[in-house]
PDB file of C-alpha atoms in Angstrom:
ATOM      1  CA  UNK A  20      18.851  36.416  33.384  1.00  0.00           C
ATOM      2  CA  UNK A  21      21.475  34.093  33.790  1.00  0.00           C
ATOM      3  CA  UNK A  22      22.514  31.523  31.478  1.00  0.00           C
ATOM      4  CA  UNK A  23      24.649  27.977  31.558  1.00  0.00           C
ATOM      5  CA  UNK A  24      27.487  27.219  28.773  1.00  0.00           C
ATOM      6  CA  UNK A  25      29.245  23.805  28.711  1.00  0.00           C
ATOM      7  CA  UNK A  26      33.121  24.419  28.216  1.00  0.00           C
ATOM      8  CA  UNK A  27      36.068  22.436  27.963  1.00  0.00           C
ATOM      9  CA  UNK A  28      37.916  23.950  29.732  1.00  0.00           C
ATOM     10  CA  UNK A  29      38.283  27.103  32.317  1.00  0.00           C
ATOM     11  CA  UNK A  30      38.989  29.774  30.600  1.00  0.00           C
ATOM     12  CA  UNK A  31      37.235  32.074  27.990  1.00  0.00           C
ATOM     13  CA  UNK A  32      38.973  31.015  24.958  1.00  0.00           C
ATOM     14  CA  UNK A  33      37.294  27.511  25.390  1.00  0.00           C
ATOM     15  CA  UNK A  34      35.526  25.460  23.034  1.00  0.00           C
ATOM     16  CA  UNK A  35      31.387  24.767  23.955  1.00  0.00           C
ATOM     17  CA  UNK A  36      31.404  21.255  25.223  1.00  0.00           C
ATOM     18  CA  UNK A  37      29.198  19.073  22.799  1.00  0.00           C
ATOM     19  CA  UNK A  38      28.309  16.953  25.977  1.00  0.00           C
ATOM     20  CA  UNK A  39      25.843  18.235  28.672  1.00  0.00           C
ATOM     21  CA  UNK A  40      25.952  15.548  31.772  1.00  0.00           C
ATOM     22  CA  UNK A  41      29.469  14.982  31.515  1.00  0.00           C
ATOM     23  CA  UNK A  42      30.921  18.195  30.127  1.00  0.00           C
ATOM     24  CA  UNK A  43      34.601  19.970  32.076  1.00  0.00           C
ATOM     25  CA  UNK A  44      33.416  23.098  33.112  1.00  0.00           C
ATOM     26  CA  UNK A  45      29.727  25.076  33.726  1.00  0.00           C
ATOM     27  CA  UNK A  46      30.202  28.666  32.458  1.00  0.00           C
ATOM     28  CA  UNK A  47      27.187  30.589  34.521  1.00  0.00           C
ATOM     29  CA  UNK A  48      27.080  33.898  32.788  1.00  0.00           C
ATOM     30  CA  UNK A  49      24.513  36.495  34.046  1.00  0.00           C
ATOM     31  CA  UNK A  50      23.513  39.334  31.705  1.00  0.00           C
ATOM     32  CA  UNK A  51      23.064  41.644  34.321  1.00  0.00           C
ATOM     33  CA  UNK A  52      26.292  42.002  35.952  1.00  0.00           C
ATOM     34  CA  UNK A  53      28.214  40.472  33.416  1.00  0.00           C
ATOM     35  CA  UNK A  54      30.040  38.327  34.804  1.00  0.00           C
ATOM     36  CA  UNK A  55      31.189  34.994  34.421  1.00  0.00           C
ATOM     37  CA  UNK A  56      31.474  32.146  36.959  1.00  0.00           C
ATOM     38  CA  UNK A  57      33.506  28.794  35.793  1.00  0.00           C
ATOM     39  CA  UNK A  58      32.055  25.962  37.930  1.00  0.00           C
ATOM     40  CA  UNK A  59      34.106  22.338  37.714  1.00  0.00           C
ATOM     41  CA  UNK A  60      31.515  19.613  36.986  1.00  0.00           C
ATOM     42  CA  UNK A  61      31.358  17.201  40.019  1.00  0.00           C
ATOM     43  CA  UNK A  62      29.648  14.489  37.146  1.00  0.00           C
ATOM     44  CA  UNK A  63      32.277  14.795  34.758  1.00  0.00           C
ATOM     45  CA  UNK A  64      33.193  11.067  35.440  1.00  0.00           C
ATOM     46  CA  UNK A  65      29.915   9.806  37.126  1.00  0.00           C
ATOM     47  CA  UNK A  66      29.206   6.080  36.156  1.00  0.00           C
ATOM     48  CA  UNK A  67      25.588   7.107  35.473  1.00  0.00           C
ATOM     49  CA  UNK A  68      23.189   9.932  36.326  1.00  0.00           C
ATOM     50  CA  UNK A  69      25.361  12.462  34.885  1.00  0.00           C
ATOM     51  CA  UNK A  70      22.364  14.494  33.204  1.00  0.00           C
ATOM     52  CA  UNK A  71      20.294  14.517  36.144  1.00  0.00           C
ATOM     53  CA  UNK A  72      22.677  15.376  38.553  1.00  0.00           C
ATOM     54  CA  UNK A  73      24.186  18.252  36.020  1.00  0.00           C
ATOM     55  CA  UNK A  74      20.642  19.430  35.757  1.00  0.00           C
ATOM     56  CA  UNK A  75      20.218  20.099  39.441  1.00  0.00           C
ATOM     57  CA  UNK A  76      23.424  22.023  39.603  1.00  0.00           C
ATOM     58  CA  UNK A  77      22.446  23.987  37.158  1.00  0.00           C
ATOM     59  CA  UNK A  78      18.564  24.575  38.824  1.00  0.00           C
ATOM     60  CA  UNK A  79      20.053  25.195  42.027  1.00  0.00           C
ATOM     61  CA  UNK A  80      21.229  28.165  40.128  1.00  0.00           C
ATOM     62  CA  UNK A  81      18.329  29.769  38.964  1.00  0.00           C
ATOM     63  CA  UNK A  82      19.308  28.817  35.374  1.00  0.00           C
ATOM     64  CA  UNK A  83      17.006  30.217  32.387  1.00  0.00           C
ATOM     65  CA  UNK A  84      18.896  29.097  29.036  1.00  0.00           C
ATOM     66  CA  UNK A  85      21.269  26.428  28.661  1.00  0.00           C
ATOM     67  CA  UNK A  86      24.280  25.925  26.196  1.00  0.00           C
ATOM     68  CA  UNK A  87      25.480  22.815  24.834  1.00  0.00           C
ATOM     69  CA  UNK A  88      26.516  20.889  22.241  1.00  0.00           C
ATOM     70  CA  UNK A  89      23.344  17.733  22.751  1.00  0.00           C
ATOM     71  CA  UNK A  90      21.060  17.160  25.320  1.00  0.00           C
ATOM     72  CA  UNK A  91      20.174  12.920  26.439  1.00  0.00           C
ATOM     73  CA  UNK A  92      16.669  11.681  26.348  1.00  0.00           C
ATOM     74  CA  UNK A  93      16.990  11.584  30.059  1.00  0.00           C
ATOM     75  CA  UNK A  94      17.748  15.562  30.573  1.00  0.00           C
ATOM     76  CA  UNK A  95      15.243  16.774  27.886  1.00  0.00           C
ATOM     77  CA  UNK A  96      12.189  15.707  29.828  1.00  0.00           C
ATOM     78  CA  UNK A  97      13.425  17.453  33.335  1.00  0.00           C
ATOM     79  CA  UNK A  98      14.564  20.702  31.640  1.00  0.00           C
ATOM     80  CA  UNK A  99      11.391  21.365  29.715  1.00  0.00           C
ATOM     81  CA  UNK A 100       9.345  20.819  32.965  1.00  0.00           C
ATOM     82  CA  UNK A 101      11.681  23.257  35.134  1.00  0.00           C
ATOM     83  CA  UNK A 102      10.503  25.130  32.353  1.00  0.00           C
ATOM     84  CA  UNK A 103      14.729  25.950  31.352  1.00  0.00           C
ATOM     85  CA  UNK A 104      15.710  26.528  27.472  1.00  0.00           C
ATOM     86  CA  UNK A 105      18.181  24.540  25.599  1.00  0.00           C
ATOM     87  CA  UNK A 106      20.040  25.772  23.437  1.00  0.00           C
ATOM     88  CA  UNK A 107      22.318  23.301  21.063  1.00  0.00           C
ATOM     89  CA  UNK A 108      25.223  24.905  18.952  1.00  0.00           C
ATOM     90  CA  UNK A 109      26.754  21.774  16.818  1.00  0.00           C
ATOM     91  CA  UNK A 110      29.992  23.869  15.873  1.00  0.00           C
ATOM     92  CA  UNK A 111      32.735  24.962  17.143  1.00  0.00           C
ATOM     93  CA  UNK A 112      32.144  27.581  18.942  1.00  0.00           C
ATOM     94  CA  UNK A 113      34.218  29.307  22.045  1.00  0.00           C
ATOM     95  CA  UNK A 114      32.433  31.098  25.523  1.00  0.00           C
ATOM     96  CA  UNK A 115      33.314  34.584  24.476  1.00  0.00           C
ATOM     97  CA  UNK A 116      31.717  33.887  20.880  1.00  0.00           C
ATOM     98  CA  UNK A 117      28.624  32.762  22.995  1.00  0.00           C
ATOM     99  CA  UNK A 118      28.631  35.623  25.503  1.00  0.00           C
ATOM    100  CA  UNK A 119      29.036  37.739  22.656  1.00  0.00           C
ATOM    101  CA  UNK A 120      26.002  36.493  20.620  1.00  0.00           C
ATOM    102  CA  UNK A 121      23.520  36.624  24.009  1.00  0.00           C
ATOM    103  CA  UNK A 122      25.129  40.644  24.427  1.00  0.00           C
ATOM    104  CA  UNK A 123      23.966  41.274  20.747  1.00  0.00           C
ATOM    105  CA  UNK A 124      20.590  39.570  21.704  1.00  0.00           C
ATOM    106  CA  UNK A 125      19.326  42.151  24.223  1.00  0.00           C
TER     107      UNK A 125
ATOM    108  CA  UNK B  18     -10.960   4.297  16.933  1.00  0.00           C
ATOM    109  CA  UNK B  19     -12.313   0.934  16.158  1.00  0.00           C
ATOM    110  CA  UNK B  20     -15.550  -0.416  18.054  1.00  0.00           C
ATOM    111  CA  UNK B  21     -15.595  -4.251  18.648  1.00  0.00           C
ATOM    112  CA  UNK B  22     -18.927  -5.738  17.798  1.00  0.00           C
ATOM    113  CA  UNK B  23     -19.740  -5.887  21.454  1.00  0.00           C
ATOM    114  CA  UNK B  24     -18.860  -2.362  22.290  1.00  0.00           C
ATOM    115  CA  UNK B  25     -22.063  -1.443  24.074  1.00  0.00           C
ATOM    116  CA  UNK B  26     -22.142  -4.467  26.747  1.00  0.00           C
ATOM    117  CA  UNK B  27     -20.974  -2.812  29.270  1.00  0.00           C
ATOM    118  CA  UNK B  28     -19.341  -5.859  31.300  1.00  0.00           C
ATOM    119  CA  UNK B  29     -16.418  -6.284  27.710  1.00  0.00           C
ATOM    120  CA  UNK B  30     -13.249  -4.381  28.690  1.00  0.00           C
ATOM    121  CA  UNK B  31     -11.868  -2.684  25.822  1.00  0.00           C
ATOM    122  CA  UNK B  32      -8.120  -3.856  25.351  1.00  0.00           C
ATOM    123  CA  UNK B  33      -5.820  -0.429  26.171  1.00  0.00           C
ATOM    124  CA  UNK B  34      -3.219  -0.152  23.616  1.00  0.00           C
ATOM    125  CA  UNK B  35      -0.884   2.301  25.458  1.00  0.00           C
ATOM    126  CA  UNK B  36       1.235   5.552  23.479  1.00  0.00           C
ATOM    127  CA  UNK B  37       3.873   4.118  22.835  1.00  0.00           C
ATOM    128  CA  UNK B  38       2.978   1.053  21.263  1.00  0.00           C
ATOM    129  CA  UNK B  39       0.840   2.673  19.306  1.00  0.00           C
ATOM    130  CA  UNK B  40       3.790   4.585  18.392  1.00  0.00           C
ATOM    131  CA  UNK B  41       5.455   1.134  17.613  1.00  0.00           C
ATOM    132  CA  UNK B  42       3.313   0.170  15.441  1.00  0.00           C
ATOM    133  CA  UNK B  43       3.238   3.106  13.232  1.00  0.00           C
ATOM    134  CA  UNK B  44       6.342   3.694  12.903  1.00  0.00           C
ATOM    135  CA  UNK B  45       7.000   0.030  12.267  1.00  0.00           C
ATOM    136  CA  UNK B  46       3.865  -0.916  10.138  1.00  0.00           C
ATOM    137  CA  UNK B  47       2.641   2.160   8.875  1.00  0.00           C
ATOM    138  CA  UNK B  48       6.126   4.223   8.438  1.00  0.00           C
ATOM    139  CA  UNK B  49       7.496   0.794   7.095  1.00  0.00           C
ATOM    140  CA  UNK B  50      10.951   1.463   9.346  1.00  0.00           C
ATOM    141  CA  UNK B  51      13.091  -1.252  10.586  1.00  0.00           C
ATOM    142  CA  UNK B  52      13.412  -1.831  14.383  1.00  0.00           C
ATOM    143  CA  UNK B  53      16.329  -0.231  14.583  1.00  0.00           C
ATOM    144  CA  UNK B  54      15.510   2.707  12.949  1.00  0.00           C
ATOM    145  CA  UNK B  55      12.013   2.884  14.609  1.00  0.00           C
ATOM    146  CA  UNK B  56      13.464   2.359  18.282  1.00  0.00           C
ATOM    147  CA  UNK B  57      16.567   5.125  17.172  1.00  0.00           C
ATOM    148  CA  UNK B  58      13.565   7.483  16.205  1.00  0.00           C
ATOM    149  CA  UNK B  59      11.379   6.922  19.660  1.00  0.00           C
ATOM    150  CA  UNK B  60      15.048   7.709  21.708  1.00  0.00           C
ATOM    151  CA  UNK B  61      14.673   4.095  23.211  1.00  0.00           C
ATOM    152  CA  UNK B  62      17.221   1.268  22.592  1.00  0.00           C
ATOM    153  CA  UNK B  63      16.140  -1.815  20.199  1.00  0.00           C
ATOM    154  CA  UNK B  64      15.690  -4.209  22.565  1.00  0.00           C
ATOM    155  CA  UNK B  65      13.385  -1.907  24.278  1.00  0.00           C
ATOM    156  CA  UNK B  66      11.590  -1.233  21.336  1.00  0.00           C
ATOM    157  CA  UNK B  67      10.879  -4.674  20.556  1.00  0.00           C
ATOM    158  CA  UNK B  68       9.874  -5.637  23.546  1.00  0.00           C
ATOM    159  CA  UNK B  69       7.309  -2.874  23.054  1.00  0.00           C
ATOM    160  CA  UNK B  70       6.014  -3.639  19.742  1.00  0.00           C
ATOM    161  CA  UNK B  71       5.373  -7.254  20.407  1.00  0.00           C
ATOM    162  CA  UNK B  72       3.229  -5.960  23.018  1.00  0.00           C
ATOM    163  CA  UNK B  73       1.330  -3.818  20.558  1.00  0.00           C
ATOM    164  CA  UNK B  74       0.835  -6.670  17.930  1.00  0.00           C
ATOM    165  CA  UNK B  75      -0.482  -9.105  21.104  1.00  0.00           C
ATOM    166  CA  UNK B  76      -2.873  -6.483  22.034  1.00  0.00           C
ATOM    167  CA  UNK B  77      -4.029  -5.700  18.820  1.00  0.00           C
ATOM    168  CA  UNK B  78      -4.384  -8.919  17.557  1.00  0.00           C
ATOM    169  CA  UNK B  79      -6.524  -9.735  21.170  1.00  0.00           C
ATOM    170  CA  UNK B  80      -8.694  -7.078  19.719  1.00  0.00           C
ATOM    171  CA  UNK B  81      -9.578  -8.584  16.808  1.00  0.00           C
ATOM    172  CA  UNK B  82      -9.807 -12.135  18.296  1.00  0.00           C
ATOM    173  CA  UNK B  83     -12.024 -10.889  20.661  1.00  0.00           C
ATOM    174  CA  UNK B  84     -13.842  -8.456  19.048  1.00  0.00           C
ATOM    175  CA  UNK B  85     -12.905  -6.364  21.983  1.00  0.00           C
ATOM    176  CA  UNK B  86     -12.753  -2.128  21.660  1.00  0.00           C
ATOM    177  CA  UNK B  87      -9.480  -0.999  20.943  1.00  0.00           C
ATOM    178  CA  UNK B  88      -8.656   2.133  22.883  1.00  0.00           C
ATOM    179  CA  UNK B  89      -5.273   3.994  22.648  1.00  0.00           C
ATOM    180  CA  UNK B  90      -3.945   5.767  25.886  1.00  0.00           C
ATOM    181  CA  UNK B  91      -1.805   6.083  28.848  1.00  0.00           C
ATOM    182  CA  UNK B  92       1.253   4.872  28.804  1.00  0.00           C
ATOM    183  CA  UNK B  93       4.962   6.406  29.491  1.00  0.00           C
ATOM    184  CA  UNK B  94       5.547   8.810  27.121  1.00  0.00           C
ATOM    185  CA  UNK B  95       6.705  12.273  26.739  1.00  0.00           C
ATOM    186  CA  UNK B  96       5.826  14.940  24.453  1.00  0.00           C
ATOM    187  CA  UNK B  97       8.946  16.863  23.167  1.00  0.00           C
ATOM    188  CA  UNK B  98       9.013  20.545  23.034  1.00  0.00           C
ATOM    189  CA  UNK B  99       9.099  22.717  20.073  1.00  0.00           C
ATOM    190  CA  UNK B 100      12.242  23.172  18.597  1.00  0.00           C
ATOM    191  CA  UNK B 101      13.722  25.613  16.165  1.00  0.00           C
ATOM    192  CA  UNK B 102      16.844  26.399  14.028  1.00  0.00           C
ATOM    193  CA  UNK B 103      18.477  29.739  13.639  1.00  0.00           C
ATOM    194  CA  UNK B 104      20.086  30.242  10.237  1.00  0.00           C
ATOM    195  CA  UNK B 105      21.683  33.133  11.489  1.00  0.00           C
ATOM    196  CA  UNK B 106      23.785  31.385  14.302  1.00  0.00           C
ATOM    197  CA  UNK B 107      23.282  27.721  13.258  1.00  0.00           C
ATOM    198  CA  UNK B 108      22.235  26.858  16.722  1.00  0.00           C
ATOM    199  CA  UNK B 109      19.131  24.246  17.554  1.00  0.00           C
ATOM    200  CA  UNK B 110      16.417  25.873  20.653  1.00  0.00           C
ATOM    201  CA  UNK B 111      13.521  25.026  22.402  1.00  0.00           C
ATOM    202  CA  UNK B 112      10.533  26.846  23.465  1.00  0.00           C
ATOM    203  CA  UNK B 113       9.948  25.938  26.946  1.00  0.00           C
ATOM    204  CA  UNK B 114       7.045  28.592  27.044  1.00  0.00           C
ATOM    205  CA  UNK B 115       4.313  26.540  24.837  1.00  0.00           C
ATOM    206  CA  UNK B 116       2.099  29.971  25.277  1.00  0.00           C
ATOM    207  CA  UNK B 117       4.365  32.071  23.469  1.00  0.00           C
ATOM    208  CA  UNK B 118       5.582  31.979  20.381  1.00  0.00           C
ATOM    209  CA  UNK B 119       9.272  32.505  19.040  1.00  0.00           C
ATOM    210  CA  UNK B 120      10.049  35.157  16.778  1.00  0.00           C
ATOM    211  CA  UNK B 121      13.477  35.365  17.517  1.00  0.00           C
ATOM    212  CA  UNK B 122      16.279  33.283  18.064  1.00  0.00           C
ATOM    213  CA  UNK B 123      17.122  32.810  21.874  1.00  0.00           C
ATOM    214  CA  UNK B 124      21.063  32.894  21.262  1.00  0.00           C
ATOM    215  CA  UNK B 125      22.004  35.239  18.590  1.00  0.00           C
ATOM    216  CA  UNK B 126      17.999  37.128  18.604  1.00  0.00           C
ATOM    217  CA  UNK B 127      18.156  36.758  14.902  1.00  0.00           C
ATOM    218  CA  UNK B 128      14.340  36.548  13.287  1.00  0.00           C
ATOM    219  CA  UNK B 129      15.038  34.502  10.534  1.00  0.00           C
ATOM    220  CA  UNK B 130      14.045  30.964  12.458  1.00  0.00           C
ATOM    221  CA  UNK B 131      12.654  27.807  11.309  1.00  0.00           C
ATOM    222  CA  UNK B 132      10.755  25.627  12.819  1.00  0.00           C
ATOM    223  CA  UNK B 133      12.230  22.099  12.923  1.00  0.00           C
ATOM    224  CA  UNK B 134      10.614  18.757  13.023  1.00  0.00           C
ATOM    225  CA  UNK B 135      11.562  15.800  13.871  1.00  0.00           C
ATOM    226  CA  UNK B 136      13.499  14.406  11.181  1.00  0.00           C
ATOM    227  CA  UNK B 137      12.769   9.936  11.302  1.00  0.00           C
ATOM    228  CA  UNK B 138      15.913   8.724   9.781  1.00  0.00           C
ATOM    229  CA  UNK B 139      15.365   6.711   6.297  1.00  0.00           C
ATOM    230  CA  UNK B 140      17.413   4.299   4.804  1.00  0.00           C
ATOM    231  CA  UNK B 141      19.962   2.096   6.519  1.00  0.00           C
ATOM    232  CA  UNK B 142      22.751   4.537   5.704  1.00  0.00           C
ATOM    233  CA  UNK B 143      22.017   7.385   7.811  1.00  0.00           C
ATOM    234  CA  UNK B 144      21.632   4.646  10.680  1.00  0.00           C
ATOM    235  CA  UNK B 145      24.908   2.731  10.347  1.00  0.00           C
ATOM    236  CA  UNK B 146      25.414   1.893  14.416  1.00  0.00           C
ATOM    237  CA  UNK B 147      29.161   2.542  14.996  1.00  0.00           C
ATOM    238  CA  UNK B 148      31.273   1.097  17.616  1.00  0.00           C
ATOM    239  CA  UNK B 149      34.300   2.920  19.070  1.00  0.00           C
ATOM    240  CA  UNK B 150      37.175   0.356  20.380  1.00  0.00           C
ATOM    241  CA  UNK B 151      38.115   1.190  23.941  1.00  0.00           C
ATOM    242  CA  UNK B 152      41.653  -0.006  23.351  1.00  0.00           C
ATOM    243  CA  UNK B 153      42.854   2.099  20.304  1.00  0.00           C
ATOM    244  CA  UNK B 154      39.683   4.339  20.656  1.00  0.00           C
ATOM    245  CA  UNK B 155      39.192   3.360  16.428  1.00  0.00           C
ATOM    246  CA  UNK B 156      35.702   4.246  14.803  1.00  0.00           C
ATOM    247  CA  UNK B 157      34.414   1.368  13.671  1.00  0.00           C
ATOM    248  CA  UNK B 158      31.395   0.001  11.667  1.00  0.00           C
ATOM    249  CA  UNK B 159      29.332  -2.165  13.931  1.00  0.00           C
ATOM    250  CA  UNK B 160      29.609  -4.721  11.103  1.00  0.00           C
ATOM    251  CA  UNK B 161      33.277  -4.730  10.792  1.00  0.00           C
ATOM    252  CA  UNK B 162      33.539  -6.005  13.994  1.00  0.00           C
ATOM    253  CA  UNK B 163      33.414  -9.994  14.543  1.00  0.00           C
ATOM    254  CA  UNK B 164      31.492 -11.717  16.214  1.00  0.00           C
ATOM    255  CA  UNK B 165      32.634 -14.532  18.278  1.00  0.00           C
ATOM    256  CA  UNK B 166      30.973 -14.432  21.716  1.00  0.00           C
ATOM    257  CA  UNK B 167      32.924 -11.126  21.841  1.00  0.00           C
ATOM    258  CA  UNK B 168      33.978  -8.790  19.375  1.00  0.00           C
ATOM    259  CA  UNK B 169      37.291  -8.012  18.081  1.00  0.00           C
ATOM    260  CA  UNK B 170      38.295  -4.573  16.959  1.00  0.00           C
ATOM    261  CA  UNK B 171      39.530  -4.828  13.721  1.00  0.00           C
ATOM    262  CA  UNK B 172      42.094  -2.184  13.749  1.00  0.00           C
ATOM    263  CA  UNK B 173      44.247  -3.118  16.808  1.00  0.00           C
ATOM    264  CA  UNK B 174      42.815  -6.960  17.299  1.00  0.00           C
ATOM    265  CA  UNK B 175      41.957  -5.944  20.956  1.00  0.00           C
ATOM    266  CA  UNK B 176      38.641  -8.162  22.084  1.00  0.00           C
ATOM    267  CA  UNK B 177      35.958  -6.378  23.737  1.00  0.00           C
ATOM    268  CA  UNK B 178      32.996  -8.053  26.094  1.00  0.00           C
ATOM    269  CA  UNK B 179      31.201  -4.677  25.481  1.00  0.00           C
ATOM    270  CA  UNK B 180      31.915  -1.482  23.219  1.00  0.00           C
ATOM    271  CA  UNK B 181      30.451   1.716  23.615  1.00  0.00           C
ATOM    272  CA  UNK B 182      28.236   2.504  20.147  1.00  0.00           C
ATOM    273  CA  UNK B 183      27.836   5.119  18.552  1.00  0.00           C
ATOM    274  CA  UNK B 184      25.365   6.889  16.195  1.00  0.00           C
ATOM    275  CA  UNK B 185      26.375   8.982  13.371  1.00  0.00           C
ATOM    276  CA  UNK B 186      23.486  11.521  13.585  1.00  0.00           C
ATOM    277  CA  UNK B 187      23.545  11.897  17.297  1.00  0.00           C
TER     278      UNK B 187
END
């Protein structure tokens, strides 16, 4: 299964971005091989379409949870049809605390 | 749903009131909510919302003049999914499954979940509309901010055509 974190920056140590469309970085972490890729977000400073455009990035994937902070009105319908989990975590939290809670999940 | 006196000639049209002005009306009538609040509680702006409610009352009220049938559907809506909150992590999920149900939280797979629902804002002070100045970047009540064909940001005097806003719950 892999899931998508929002991040602030590139490295581990980062904060969760609380925005989804125009967030830094895409953390794509897959809990089978562990490992984590740090994607730049092409829509960080779109004009509009941010969401969508963030959301096909992150379908093109094969994406089953998501991460973030909020989610618009205009990413919540297209997520719950691809039939992709959000996830919002309003603190402060950083990637490894995340990767750590999904470990302790399984 | 109300029947019009004429309901079973066939050649009357009943008078389709759609979703989400329905929705409008409810919230607006029956929930007693402001516009504002209403249109911040349907995730649509106030102008928007408006627009929709006067639609509503027009329909409605054709319905009544005309002793039409009054039928509610259609319309462009969408139906959120569930969500739930984790007290053991803190964090908000979905269920994009509507078949299953959750037992456990998807982040931290802690069982002690709740069930959220959709919380309407009440009162004007939870939905104070904020503006954030784009020249000093200052958090600002909409209110504060005067009014003269533009407004002026009243912590660095900079005038704006048009200011980002802000909710406080968002």
């Amino acid at each position: 299964m892999k899931v998508a974190i929002t991040s602030e920056g590139n490295s581990p140590e980062s904060k969760v971005d609380q925005r989804f469309g125009r967030c830094s970085y895409f953390v794509i972490y897959d809990t089978e091989t562990k490992s984590t890729e740090f994607i730049p977000n092409p829509n960080r400073n779109a004009r509009e379409g941010a969401g969508p455009a963030s959301v096909q990035l992150i379908a093109a994937k094969n994406i089953s949870k998501v991460v973030s902070g909020e989610f618009g009105v205009k990413i919540k319908p297209i997520l719950d049809s691809l039939k992709i989990q959000m996830i919002s975590v309003k603190d402060e939290k950083s990637i490894t605390e995340i990767i750590q809670l999904i470990e302790n999940n399984k | 749903m109300p029947y019009g006196l004429q309901h079973e000639q066939e050649d009357i049209a009943p008078v389709l009131l759609h979703y989400e002005e329905y929705e409008s009306l409810r919230l607006c009538d029956y929930d007693g909510l402001t516009h504002q609040e209403a249109s911040f509680a349907m995730g649509i702006s106030r102008p928007t919302f408006t627009r929709i409610y006067a639609v509503a009352r027009q329909k409605v009220a054709m319905a009544l003049a005309e002793a039409r049938q009054l039928r509610i559907e259609g319309g462009k809506i969408y139906y959120d999914s569930e969500w739930h909150i984790c007290r053991n992590c803190g964090c908000y999920f979905n269920n994009p499954d509507k078949e299953e149900t959750v037992v456990k939280c998807a982040l931290c797979g802690s069982s002690d979940i709740d069930s959220e629902n959709d919380t309407i804002p009440s009162g004007n002070s939870e939905c104070v509309e904020y503006r954030v100045c784009e020249h000093c970047g200052a958090v600002v009540n909409q209110q504060l901010f005067t009014i003269e064909g533009y407004y002026t940001c009243p912590a660095c005097k900079h005038q704006h055509h048009h200011c980002r806003r802000k909710h406080n719950n968002y």
